[in-house]
Coordinates of N, CA and C in Angstrom, one line a residue:
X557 N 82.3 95.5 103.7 CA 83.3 96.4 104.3 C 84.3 96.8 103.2
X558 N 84.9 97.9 103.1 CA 86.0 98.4 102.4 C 86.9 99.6 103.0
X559 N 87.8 99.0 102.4 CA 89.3 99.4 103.1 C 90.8 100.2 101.9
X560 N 91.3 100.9 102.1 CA 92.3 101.3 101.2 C 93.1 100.0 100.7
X561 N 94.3 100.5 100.3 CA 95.5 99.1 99.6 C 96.1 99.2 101.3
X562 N 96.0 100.5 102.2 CA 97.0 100.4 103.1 C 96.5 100.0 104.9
X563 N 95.3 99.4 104.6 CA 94.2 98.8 105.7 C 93.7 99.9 106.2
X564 N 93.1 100.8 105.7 CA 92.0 101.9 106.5 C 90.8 102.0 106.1
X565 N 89.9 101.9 107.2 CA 88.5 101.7 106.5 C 88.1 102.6 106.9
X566 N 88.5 104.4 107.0 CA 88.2 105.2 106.6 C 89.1 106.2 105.4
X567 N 88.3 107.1 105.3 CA 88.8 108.1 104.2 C 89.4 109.2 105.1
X568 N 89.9 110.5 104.1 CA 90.3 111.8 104.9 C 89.3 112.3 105.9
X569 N 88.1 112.1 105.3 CA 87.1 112.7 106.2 C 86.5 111.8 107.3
X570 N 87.1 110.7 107.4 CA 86.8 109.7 108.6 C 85.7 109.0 108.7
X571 N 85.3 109.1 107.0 CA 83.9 108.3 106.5 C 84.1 107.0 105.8
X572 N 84.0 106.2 105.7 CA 84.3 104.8 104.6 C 83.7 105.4 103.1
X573 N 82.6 105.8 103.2 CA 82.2 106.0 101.7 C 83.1 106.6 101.0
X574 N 83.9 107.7 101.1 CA 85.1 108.3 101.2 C 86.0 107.4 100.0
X575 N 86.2 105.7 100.5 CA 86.6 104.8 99.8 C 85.9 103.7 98.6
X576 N 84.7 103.7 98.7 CA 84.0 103.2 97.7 C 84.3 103.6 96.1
X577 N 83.8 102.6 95.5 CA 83.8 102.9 94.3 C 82.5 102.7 93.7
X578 N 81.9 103.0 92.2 CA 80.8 102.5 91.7 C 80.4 101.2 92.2
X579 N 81.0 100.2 91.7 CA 80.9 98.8 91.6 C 80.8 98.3 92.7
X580 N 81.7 99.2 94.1 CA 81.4 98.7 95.3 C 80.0 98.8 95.8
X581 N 79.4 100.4 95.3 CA 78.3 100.5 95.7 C 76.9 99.7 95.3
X582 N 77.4 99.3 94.0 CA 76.4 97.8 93.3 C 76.5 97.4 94.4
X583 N 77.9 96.7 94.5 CA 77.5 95.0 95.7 C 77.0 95.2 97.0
X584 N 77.1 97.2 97.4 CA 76.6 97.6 98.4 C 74.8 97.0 98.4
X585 N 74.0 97.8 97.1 CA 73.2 98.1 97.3 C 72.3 96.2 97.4
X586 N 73.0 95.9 96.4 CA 72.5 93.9 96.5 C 72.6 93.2 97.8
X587 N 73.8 93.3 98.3 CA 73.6 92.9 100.0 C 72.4 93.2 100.6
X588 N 72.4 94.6 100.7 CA 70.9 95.0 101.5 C 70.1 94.6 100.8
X589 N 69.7 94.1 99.6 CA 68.6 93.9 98.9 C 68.2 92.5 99.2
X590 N 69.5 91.6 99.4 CA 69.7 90.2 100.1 C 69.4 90.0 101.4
X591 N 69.0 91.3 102.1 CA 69.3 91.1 103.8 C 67.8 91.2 104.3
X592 N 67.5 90.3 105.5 CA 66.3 90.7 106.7 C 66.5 91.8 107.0
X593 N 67.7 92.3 107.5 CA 67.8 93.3 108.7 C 69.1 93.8 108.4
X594 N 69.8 94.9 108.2 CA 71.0 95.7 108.2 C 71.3 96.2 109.8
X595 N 72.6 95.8 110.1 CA 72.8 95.7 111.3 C 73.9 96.8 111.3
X596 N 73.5 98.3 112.2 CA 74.6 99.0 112.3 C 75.2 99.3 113.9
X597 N 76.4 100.0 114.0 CA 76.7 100.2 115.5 C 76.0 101.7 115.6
X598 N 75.8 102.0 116.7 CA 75.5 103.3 116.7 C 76.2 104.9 116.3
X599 N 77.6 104.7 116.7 CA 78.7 105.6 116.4 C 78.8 105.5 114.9
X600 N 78.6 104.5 113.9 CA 78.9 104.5 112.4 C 77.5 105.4 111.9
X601 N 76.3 104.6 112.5 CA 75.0 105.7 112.2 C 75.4 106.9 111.8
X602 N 75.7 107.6 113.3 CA 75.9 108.8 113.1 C 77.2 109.5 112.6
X603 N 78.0 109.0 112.6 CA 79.1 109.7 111.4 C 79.0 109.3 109.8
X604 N 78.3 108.6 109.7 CA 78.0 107.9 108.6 C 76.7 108.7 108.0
X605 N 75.9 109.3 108.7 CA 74.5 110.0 108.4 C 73.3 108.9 107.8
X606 N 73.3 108.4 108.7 CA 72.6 107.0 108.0 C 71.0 107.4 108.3
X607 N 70.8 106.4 107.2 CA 69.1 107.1 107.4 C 68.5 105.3 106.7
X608 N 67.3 105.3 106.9 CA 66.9 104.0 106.5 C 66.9 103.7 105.1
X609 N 67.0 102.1 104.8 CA 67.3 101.6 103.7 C 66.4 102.0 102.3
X610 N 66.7 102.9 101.4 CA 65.3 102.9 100.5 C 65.4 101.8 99.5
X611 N 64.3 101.4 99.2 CA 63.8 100.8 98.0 C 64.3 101.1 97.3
X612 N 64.9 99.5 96.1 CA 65.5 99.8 95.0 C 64.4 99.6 94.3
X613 N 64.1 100.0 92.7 CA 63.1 99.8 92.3 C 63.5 98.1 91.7
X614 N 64.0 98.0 91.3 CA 64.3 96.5 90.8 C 64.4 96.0 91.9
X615 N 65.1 95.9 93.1 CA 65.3 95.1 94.0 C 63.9 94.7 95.2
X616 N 63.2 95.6 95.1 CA 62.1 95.9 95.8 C 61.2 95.2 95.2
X617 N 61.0 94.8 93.7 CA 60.5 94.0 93.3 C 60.5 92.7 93.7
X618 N 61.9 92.4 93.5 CA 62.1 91.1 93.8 C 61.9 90.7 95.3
X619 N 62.4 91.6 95.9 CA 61.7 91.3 97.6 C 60.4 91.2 97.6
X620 N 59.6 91.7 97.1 CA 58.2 91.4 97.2 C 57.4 89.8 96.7
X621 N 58.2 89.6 95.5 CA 58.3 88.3 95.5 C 58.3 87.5 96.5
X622 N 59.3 87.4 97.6 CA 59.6 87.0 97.9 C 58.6 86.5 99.5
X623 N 57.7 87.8 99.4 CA 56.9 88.6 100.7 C 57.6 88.8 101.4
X624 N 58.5 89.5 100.8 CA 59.3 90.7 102.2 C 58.9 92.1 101.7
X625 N 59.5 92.7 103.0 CA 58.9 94.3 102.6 C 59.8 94.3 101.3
X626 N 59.7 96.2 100.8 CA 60.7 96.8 100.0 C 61.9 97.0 100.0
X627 N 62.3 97.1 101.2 CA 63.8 97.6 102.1 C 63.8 96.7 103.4
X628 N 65.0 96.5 103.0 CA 65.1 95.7 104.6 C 65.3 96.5 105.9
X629 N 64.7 96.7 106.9 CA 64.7 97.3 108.6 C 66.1 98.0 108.9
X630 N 66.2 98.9 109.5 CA 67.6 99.0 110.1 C 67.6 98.5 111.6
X631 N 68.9 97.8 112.3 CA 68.6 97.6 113.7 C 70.0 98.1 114.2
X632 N 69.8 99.0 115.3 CA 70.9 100.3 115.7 C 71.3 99.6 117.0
X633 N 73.1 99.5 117.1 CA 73.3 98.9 118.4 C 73.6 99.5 119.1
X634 N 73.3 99.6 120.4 CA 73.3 101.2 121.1 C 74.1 101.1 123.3
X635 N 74.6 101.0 123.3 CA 74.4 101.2 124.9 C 74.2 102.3 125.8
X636 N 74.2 103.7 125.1 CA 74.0 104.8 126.1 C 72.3 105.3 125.2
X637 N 72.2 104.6 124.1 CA 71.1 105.3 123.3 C 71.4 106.9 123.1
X638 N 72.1 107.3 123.1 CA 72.9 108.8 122.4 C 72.3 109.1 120.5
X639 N 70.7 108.5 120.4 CA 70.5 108.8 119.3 C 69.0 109.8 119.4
X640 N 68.8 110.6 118.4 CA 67.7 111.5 118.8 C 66.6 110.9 117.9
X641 N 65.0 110.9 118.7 CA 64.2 110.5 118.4 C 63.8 111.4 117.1
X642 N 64.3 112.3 116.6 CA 63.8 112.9 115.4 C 64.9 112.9 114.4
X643 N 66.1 111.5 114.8 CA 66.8 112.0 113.8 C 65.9 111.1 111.8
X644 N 66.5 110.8 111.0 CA 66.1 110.8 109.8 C 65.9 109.3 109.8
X645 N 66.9 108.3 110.8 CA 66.8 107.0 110.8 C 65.6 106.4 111.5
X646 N 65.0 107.4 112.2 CA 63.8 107.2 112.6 C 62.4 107.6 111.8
X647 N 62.6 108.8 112.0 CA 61.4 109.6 111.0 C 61.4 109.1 109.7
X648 N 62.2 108.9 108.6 CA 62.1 108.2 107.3 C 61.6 107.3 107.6
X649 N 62.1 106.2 108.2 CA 61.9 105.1 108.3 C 59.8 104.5 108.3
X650 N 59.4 105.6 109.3 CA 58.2 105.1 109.5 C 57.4 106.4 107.8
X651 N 58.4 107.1 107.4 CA 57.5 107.0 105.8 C 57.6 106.5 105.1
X652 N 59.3 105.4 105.1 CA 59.4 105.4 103.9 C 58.5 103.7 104.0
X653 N 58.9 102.8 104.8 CA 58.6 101.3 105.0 C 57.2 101.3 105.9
X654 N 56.5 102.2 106.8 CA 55.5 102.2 107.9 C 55.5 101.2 108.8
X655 N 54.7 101.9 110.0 CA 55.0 101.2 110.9 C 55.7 99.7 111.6
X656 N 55.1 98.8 110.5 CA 55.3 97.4 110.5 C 57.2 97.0 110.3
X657 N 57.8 97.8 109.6 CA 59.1 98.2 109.8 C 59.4 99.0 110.5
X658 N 59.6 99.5 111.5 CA 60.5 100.6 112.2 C 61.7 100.0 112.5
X659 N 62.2 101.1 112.6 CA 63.9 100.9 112.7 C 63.8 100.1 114.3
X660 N 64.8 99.0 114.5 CA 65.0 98.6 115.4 C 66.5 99.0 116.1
X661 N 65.9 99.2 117.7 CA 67.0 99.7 118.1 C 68.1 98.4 119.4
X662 N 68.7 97.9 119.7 CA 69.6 97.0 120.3 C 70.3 97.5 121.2
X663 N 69.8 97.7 122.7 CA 70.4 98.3 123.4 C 70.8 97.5 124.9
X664 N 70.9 98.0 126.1 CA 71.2 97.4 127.5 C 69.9 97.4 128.3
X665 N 69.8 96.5 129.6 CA 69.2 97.1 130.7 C 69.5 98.3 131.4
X666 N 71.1 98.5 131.3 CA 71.4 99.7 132.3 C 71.2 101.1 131.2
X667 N 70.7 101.1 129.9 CA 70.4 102.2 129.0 C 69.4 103.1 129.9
X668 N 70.1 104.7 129.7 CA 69.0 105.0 130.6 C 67.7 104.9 130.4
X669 N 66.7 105.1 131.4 CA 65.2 104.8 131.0 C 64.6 106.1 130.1
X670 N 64.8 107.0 130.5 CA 64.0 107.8 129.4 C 64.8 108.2 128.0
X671 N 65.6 107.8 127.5 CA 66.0 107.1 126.7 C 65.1 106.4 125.9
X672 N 65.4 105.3 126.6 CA 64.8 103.9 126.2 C 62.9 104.3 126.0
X673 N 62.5 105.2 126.6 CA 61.3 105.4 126.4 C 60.4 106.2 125.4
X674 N 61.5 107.7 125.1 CA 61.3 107.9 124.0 C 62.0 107.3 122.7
X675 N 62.6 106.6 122.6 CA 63.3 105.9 121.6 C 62.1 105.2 121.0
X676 N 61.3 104.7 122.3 CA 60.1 103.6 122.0 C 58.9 103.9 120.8
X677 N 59.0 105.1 121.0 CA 57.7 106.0 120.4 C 58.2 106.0 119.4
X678 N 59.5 105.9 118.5 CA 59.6 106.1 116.9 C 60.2 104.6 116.7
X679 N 60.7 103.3 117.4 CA 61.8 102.5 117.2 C 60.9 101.5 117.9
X680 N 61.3 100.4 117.4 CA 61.0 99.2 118.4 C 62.7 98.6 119.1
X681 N 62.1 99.1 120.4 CA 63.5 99.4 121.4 C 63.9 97.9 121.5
X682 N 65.1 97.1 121.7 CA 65.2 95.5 122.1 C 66.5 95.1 123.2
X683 N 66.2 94.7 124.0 CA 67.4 95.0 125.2 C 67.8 93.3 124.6
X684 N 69.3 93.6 125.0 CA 70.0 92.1 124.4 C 71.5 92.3 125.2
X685 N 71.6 92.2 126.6 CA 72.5 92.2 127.2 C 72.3 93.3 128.8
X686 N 72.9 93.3 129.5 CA 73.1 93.9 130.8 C 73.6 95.4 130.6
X687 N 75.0 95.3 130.5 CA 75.5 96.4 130.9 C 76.7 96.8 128.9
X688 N 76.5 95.4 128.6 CA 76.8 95.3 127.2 C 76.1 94.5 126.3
X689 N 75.6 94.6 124.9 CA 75.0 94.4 123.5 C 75.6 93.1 123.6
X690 N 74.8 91.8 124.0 CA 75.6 90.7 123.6 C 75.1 90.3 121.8
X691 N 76.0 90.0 121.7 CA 75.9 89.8 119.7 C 75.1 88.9 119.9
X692 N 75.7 87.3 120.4 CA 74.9 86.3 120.2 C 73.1 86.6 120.5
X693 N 72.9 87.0 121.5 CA 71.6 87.2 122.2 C 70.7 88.8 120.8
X694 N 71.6 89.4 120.5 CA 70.8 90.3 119.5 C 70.6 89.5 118.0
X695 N 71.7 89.0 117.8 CA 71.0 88.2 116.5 C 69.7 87.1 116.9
X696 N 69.6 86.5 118.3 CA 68.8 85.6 118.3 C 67.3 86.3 118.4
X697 N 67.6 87.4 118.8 CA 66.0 88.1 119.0 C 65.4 88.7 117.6
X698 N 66.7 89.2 116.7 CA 66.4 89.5 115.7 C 65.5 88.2 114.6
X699 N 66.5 87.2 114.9 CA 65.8 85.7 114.2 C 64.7 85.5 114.9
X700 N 64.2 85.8 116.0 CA 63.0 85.2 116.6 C 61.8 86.6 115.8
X701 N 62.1 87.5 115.6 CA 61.4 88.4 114.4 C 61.6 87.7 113.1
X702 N 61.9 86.9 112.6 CA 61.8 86.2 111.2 C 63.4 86.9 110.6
X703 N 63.6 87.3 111.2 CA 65.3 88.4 110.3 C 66.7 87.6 110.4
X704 N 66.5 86.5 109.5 CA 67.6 85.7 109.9 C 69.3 85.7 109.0
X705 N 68.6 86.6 107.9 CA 70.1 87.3 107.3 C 70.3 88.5 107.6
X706 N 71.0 88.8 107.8 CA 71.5 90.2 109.0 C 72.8 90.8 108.3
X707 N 72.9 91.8 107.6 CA 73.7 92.2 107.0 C 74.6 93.4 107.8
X708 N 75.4 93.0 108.8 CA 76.3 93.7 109.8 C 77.4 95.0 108.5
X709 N 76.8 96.3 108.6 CA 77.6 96.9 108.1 C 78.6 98.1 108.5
X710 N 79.1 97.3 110.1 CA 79.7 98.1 111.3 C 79.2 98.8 112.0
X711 N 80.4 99.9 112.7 CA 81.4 100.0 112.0 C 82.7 98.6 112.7
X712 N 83.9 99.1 112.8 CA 84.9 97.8 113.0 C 84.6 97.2 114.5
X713 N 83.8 98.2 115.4 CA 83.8 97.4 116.8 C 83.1 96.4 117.0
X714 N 81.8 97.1 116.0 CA 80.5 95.8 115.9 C 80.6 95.0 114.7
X715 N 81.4 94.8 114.3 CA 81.5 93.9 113.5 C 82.8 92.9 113.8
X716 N 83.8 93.5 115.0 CA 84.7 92.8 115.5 C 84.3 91.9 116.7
X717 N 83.3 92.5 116.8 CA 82.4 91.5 118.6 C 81.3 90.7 117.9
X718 N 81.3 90.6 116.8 CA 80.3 89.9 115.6 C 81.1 88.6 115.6
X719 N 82.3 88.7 115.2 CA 83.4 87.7 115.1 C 83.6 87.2 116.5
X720 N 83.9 87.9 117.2 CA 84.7 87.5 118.3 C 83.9 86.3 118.9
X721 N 82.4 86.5 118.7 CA 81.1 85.6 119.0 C 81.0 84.9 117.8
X722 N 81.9 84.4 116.9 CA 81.5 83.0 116.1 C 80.6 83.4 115.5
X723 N 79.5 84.7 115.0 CA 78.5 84.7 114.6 C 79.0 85.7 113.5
X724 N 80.0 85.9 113.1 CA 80.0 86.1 111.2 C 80.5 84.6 110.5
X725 N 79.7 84.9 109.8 CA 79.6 83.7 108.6 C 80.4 83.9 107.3
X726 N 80.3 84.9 107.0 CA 80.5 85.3 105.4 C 81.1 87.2 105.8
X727 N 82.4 87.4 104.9 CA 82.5 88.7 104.6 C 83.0 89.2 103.5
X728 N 82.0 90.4 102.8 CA 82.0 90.9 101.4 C 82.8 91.9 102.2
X729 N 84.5 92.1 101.2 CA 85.5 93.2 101.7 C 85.9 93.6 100.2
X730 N 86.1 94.8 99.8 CA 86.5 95.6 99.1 C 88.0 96.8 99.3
X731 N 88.9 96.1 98.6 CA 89.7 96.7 98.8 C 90.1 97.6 97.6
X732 N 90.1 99.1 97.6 CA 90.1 100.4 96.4 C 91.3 100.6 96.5
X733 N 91.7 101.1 94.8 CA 93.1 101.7 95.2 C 93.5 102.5 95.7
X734 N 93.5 102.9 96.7 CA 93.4 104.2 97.3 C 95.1 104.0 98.4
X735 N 95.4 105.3 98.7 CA 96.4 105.2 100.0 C 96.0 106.2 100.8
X736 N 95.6 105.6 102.4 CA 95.6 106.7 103.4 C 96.5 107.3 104.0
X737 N 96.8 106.4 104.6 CA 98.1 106.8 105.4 C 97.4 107.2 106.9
X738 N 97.8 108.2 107.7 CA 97.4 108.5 109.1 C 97.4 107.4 110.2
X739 N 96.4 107.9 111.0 CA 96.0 106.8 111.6 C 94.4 106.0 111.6
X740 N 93.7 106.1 110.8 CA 92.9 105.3 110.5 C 92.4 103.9 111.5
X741 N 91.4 103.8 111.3 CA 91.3 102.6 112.0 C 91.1 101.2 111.0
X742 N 90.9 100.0 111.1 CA 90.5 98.8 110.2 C 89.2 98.0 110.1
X743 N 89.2 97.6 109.9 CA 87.6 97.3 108.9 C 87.3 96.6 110.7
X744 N 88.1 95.8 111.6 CA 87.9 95.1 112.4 C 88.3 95.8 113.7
X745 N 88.1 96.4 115.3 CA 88.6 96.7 115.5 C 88.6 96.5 117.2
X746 N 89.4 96.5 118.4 CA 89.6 95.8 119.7 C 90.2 94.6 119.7
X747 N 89.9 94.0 120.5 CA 90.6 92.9 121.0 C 90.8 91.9 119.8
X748 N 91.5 91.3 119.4 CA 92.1 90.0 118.9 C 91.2 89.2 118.9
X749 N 91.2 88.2 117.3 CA 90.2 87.4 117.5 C 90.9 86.1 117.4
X750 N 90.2 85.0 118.1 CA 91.5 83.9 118.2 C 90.5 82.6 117.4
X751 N 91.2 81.6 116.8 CA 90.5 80.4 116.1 C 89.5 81.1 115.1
X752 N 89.9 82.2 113.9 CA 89.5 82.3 112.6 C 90.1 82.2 111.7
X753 N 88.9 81.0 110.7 CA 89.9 80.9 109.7 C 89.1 81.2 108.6
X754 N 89.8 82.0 107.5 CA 88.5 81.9 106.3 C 89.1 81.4 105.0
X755 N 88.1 81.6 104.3 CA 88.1 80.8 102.8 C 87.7 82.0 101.5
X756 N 88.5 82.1 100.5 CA 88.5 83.2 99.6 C 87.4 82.1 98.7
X757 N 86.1 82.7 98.3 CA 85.3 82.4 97.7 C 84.7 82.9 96.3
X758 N 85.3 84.3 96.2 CA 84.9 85.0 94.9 C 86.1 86.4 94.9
X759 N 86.5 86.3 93.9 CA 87.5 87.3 93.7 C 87.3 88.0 92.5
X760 N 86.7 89.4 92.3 CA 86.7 90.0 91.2 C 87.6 91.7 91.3
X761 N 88.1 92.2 89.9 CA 88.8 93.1 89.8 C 87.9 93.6 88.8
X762 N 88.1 95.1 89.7 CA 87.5 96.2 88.9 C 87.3 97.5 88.8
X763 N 88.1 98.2 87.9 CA 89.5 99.3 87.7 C 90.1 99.6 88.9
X764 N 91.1 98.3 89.0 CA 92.0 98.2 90.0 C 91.0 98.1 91.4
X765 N 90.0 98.0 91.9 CA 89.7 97.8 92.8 C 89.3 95.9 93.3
X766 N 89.6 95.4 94.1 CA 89.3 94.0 94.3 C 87.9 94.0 95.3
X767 N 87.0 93.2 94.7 CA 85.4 92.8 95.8 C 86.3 91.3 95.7
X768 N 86.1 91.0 97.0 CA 86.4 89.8 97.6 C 85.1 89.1 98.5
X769 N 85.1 87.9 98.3 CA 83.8 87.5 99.2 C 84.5 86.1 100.3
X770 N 84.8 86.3 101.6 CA 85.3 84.9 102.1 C 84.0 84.5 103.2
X771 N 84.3 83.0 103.4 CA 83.6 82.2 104.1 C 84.2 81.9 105.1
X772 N 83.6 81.7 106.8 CA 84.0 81.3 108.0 C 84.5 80.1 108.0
X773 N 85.9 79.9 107.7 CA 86.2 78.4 107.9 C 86.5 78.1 109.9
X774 N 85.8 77.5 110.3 CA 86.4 77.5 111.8 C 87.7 76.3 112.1
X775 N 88.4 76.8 112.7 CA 89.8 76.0 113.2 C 89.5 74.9 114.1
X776 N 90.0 73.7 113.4 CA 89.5 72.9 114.7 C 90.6 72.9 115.6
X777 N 90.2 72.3 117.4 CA 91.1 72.1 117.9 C 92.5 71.2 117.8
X778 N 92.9 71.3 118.7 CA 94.0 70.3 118.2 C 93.6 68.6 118.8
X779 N 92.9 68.8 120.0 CA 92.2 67.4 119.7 C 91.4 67.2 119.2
X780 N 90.7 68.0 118.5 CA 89.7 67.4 117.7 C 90.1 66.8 116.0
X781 N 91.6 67.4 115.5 CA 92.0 67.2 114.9 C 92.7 65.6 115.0
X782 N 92.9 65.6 116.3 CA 93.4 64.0 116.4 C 93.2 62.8 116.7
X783 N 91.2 63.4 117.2 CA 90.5 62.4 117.4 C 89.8 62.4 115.3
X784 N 90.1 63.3 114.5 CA 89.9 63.1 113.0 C 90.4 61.9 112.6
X785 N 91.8 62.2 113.0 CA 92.5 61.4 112.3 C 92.7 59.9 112.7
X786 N 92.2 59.7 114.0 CA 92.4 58.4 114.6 C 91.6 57.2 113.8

């Protein structure tokens, strides 16, 4: 994720990339090169113009090594499915990686059905919740596909209900020198997250921009803290 100096994790044009820098886009592109699965919200897809992950030539290497595909999958979180079967995240997808990757889509039971049916024909559609995308229950279907590093890259809602379910681990944050101002939104965004604690793990500077990497430290209770110490 990346953010100004003044907490906006968008730009004028209401895009994050807007805020990146070179260097950010390195540790962009190695994350995904590190990832099973790149996990987006649906609303960031599309203001973001996202299209599937291409193959780095170096990194695609080393995934193969590995016996992973070239690019890691995209998996779209969706509740009304408001995405078009011809858009680029689809169609690329089945040229650039074939069939065996298709973009995965994470949506409801109550999504509508024809929706959900043409979506099927370019996506492998995956219901993980009722009437809402439960995080816990989409990461676990995703893992039961072998995709057990999941690289969540928003935007702040889905990556705030990521948290809120205990299930971020680690966050790579970039903060550029930049100032927004307006009203902007934050890298995290709705309800309040309560009992997170994290840990600064890597701190680098570079021309004035900071990549920061922290770790999920979880808070323990207060009895648990005094049955510690007993």
């Amino acid at each position: 994720m990346v953010s100004s100096i003044d907490g906006a994790a968008q730009g004028p044009d209401a895009r994050s990339g807007t805020l990146s820098t070179p260097t950010d886009q390195r540790v962009f592109a190695l994350l995904r090169a590190l990832a099973d699965v790149v996990l987006v919200g649906a609303g960031t897809a599309r203001a973001e113009s996202y299209g599937p992950a291409e193959p780095d030539t170096v990194y695609a290497t080393l995934r193969e090594r590995d016996g992973r595909p070239p690019a890691a999958p995209m998996a779209v979180v969706s509740r009304r499915l408001e995405l078009h079967p011809s858009s680029p995240l689809f169609t690329r997808a089945l040229d650039v990686t074939g069939a065996a990757q298709r973009t995965i889509v994470l949506t409801v039971e109550s999504a509508p059905p024809e929706r959900r049916s043409a979506l099927a024909e370019v996506a492998d559609v995956i219901v993980a919740g009722e009437k809402d995308v439960d995080p816990s229950a989409a990461l676990s279907q995703l893992a039961e596909r072998g995709l057990r590093r999941v690289l969540c890259e928003g935007g702040p809602s889905l990556l705030a209900e990521v948290a809120r379910a205990g299930r971020l681990d680690e966050l790579c944050y970039t903060v550029t020198p930049m100032l927004a101002g307006g009203y902007a939104t934050r890298i995290l965004d709705g309800a309040p997250i309560h009992d997170s604690r994290w840990q600064l793990a890597h701190l680098l500077e570079d021309d004035g921009a900071l990549l920061t990497r922290w770790l999920h430290s979880p808070v323990m209770r207060q009895s648990e803290r005094t049955d510690a110490m007993s």
